[in-house]
Short mmCIF file of N, CA and C in Angstrom, two decimals:
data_model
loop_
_atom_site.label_atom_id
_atom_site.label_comp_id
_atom_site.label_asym_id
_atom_site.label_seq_id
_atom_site.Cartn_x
_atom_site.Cartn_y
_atom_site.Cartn_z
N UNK A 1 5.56 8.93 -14.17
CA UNK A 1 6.77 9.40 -13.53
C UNK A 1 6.46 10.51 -12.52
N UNK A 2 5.61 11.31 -12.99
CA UNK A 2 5.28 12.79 -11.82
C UNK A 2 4.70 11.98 -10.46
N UNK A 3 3.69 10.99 -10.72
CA UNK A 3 3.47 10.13 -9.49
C UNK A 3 4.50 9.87 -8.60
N UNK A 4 5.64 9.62 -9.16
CA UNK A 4 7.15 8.48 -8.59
C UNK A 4 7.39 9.63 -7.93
N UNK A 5 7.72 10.93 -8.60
CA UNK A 5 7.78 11.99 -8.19
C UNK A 5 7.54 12.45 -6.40
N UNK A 6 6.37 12.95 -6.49
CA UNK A 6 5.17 13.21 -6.01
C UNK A 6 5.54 12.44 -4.69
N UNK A 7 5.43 11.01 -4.54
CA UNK A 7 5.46 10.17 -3.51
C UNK A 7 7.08 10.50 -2.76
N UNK A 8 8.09 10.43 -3.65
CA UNK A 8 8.84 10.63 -2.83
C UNK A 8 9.57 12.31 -2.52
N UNK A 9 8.48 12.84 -3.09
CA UNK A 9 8.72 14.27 -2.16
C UNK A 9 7.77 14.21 -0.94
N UNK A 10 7.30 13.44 -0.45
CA UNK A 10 6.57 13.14 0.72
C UNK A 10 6.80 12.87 1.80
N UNK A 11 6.24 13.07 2.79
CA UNK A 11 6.82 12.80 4.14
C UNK A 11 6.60 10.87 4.37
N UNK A 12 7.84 10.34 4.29
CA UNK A 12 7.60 8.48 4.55
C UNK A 12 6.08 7.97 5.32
N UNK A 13 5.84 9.06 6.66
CA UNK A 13 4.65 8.65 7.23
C UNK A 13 3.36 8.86 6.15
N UNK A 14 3.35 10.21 5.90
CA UNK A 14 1.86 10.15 4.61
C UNK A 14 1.68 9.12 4.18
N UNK A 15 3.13 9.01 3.44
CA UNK A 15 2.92 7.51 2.32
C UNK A 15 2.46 6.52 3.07
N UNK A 16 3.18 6.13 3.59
CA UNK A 16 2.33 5.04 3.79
C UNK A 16 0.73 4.88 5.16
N UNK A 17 0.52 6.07 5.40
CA UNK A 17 -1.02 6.20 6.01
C UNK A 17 -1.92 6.25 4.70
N UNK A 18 -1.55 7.09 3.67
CA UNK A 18 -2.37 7.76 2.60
C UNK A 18 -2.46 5.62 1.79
N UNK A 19 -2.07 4.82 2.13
CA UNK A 19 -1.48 3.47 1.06
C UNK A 19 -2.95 2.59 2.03
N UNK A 20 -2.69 3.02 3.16
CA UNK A 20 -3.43 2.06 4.05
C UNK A 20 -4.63 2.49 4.71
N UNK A 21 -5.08 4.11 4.47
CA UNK A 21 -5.98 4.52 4.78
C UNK A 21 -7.49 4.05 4.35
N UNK A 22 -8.51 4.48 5.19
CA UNK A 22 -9.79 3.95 4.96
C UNK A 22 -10.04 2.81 5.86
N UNK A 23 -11.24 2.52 6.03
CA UNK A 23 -12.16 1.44 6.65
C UNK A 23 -11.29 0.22 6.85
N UNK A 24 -11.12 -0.45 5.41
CA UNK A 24 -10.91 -1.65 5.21
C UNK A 24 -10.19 -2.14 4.88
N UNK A 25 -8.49 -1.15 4.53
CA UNK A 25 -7.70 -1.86 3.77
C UNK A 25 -6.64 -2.67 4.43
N UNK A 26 -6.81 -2.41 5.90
CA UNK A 26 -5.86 -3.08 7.14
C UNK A 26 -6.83 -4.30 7.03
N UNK A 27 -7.72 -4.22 7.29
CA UNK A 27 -8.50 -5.36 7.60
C UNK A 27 -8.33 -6.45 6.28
N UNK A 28 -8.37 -6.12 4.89
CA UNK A 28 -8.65 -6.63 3.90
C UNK A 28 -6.68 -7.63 3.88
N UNK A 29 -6.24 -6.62 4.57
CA UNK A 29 -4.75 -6.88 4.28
C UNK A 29 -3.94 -7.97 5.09
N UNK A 30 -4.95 -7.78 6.39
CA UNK A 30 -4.30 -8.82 7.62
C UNK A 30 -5.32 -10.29 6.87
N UNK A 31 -6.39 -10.12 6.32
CA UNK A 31 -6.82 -11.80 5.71
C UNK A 31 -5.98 -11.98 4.94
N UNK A 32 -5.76 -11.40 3.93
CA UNK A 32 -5.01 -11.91 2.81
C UNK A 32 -3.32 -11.99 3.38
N UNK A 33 -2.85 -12.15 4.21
CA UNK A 33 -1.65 -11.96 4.89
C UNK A 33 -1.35 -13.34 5.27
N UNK A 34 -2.63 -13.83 5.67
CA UNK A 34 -2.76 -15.39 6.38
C UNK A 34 -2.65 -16.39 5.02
N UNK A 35 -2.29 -15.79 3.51
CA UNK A 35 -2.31 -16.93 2.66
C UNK A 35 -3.27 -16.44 1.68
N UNK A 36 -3.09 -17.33 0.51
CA UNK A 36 -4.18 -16.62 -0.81
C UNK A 36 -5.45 -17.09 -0.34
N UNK A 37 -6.73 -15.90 -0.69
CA UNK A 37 -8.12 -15.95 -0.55
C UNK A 37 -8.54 -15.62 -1.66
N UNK A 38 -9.77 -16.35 -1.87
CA UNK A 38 -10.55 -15.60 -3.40
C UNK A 38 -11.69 -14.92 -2.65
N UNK A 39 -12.07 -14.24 -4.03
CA UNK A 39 -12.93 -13.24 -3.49
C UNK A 39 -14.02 -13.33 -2.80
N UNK A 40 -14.96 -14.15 -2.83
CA UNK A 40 -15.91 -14.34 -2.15
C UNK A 40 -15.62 -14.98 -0.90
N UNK A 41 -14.52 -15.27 -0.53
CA UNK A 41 -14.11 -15.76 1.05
C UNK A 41 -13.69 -14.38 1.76
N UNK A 42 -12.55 -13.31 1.34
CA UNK A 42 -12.40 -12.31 1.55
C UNK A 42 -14.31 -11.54 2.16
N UNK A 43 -15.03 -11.82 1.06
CA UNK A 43 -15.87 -10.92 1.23
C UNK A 43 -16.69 -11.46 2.64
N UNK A 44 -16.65 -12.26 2.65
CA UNK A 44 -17.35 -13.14 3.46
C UNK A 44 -16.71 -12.89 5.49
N UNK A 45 -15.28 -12.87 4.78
CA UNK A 45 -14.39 -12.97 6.27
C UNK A 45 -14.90 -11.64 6.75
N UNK A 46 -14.77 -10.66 5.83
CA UNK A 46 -15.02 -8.86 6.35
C UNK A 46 -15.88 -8.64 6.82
N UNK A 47 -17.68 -9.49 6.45
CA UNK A 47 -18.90 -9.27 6.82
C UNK A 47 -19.32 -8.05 5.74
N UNK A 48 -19.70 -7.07 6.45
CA UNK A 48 -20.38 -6.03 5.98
C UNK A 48 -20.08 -5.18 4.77
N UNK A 49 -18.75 -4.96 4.21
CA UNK A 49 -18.36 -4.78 3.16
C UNK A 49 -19.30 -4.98 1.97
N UNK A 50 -19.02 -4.01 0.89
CA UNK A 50 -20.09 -4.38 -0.04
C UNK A 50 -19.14 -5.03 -1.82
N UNK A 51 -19.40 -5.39 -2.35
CA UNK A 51 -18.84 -5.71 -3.62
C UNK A 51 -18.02 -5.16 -3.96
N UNK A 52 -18.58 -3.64 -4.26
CA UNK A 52 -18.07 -2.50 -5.06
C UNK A 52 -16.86 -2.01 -4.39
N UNK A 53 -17.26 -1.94 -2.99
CA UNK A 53 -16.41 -1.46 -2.11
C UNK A 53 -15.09 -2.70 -1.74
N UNK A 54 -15.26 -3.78 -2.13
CA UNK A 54 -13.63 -4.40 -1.32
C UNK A 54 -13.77 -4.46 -3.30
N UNK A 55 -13.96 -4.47 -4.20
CA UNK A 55 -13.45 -4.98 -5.69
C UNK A 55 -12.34 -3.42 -6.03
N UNK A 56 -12.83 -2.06 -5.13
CA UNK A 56 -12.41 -0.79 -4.89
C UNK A 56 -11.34 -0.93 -4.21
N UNK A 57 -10.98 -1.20 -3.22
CA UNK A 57 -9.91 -1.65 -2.12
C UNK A 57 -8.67 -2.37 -2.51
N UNK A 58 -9.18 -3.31 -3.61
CA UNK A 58 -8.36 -4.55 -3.71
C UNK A 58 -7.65 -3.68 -4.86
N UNK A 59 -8.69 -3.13 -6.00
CA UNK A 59 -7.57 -2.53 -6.99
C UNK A 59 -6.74 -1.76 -6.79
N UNK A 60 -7.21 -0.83 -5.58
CA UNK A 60 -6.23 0.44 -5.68
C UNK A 60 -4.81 -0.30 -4.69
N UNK A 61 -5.20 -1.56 -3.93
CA UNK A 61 -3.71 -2.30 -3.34
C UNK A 61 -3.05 -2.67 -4.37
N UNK A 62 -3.72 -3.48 -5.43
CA UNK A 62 -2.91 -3.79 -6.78
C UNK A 62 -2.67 -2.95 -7.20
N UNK A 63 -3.00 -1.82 -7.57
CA UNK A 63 -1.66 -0.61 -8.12
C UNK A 63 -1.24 0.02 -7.38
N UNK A 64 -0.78 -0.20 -6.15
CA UNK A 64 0.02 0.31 -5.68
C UNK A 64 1.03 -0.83 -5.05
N UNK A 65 1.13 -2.01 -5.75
CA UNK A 65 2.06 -3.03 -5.77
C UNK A 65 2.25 -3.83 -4.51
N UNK A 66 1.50 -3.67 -3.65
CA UNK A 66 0.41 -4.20 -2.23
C UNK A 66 0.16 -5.93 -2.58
N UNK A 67 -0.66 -6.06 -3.00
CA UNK A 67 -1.32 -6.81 -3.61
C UNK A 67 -1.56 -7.95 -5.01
N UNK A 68 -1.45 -8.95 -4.95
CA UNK A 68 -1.19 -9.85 -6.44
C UNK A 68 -2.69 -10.35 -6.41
N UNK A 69 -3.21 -10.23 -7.82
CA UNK A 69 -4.15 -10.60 -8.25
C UNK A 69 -3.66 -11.98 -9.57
N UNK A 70 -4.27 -12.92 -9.41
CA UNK A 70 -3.71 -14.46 -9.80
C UNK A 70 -5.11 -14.88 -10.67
N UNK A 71 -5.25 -14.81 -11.67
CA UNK A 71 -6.73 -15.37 -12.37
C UNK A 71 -6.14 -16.84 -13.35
N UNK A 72 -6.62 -17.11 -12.83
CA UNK A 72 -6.48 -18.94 -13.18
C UNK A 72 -7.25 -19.49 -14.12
N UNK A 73 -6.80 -19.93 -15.45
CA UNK A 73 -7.35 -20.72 -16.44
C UNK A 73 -9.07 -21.37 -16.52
N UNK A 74 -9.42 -21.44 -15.48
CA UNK A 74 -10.55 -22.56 -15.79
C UNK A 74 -11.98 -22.07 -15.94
N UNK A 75 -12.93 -22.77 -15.86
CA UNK A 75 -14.27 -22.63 -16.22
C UNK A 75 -14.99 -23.11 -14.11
N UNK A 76 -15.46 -22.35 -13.97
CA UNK A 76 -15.34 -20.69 -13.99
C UNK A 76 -13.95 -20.35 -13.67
N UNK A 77 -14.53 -19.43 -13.70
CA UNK A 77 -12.63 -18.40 -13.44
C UNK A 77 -12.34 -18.71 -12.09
N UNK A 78 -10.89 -18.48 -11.89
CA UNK A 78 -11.01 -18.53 -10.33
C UNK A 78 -9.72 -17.62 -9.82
N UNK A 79 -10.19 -16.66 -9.15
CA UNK A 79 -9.06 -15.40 -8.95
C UNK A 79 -8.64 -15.41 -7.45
N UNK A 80 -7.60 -15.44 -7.48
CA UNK A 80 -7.02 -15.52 -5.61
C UNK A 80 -6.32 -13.93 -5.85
N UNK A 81 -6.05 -13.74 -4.59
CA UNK A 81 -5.61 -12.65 -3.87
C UNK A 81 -3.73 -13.25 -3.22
N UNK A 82 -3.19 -12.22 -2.98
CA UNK A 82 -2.04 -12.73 -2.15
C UNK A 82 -1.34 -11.65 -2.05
N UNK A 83 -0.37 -11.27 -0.95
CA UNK A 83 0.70 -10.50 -1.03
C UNK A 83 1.74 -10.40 -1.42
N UNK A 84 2.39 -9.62 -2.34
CA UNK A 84 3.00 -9.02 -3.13
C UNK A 84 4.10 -9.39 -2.20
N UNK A 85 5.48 -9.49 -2.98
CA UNK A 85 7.31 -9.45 -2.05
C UNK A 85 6.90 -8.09 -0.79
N UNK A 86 6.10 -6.84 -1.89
CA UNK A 86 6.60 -5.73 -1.19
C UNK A 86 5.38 -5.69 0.14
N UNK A 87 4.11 -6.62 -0.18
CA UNK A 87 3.22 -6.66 0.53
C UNK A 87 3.87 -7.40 1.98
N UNK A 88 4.43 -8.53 1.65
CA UNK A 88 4.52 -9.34 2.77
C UNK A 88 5.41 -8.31 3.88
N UNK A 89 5.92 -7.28 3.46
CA UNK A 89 7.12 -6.64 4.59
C UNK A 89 6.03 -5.41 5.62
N UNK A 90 4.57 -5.90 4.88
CA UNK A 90 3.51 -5.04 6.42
C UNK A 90 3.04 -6.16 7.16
N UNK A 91 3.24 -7.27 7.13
CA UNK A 91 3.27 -8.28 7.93
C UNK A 91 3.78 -8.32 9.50
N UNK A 92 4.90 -7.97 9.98
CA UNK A 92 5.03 -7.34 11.12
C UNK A 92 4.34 -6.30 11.66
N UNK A 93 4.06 -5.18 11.27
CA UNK A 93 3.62 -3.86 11.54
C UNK A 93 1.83 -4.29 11.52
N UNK A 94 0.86 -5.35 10.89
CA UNK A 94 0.14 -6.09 11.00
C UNK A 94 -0.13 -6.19 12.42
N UNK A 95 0.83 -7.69 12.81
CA UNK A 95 1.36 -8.26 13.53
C UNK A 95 1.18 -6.86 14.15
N UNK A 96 1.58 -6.53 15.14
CA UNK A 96 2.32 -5.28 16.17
C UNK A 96 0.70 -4.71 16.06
N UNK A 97 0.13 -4.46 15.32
CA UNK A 97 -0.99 -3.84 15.34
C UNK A 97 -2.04 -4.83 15.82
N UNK A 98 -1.97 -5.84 15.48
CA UNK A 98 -2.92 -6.52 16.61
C UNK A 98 -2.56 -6.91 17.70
N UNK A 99 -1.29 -7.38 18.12
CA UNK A 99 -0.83 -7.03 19.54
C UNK A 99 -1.26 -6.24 20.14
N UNK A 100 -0.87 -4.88 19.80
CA UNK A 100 -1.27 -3.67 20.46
C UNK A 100 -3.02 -3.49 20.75
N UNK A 101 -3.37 -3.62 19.93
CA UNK A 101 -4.92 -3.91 19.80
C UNK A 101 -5.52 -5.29 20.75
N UNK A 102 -4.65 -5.81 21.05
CA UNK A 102 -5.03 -6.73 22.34
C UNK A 102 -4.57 -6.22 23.43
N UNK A 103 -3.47 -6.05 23.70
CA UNK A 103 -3.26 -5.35 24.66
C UNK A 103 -4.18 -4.32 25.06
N UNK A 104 -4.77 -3.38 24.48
CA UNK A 104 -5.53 -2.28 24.75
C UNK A 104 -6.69 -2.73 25.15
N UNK A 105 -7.36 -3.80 24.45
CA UNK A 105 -8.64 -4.67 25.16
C UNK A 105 -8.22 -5.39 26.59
N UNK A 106 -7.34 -5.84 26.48
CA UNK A 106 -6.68 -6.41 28.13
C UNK A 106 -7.02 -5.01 29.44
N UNK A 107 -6.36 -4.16 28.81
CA UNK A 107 -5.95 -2.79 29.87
C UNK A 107 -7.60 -2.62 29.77
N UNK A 108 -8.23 -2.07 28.92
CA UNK A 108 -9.38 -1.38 29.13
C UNK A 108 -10.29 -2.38 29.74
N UNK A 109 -10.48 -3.66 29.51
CA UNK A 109 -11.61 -4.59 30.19
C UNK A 109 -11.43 -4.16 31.61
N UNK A 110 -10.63 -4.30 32.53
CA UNK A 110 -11.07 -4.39 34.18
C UNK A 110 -11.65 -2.85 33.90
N UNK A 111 -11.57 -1.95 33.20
CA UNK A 111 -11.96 -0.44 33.60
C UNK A 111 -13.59 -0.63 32.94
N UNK A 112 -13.92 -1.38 32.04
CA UNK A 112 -15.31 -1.50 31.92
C UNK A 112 -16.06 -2.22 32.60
N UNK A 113 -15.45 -3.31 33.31
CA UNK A 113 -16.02 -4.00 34.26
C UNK A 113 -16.43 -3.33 35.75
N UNK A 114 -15.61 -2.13 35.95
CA UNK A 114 -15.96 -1.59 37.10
C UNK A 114 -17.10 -0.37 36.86
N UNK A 115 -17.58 -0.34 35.65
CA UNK A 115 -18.29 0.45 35.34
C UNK A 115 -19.64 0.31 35.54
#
């Protein structure tokens, strides 16, 4: 409860920079956005990422209700990833962020080309 607390004596922007902060969790968030991935495709899509580090990423999205973790009956196991009701609503803001992020490669290319 002091957590529940805590968050919403916060400024709305913290929260959610402090939710999405770090290296990888935009990145980890726009794959899994496109549809359920298991883990070793995730790991694979990111490149350089290490085990420890997206198995780190992924939990702290699952508790913070980001993120659905799905482990499936069989031999071997088989665990998908997916976004959460509350996950799917950074889907736009995603979206908008790679827009923008193209756009900015558009504008800046003729200025490196004259370089």
């Amino acid at each position: 409860m002091a957590k529940t607390m805590a968050i919403l004596e916060q400024c709305p922007m913290d929260v959610g920079l402090n939710i999405l902060s770090g290296k990888w969790k935009l990145r980890i968030l726009w794959y899994i956005s496109k549809g359920p991935v298991r883990f070793n495709e995730l790991q694979r899509s990111l490149g350089s990422i290490t085990t420890k580090t997206l198995t780190q990423q992924l939990r702290e999205l699952e508790e913070q209700k980001i993120v659905l973790r799905t482990v499936y009956p069989e031999m071997p196991p088989k665990v998908e990833y997916s976004l959460t009701a509350l996950g799917e609503t950074i889907q736009p803001i995603l979206k908008a962020l790679c827009e923008w992020g193209t756009n900015y490669q558009n504008e800046i290319a003729p200025i490196s080309d004259n370089e």
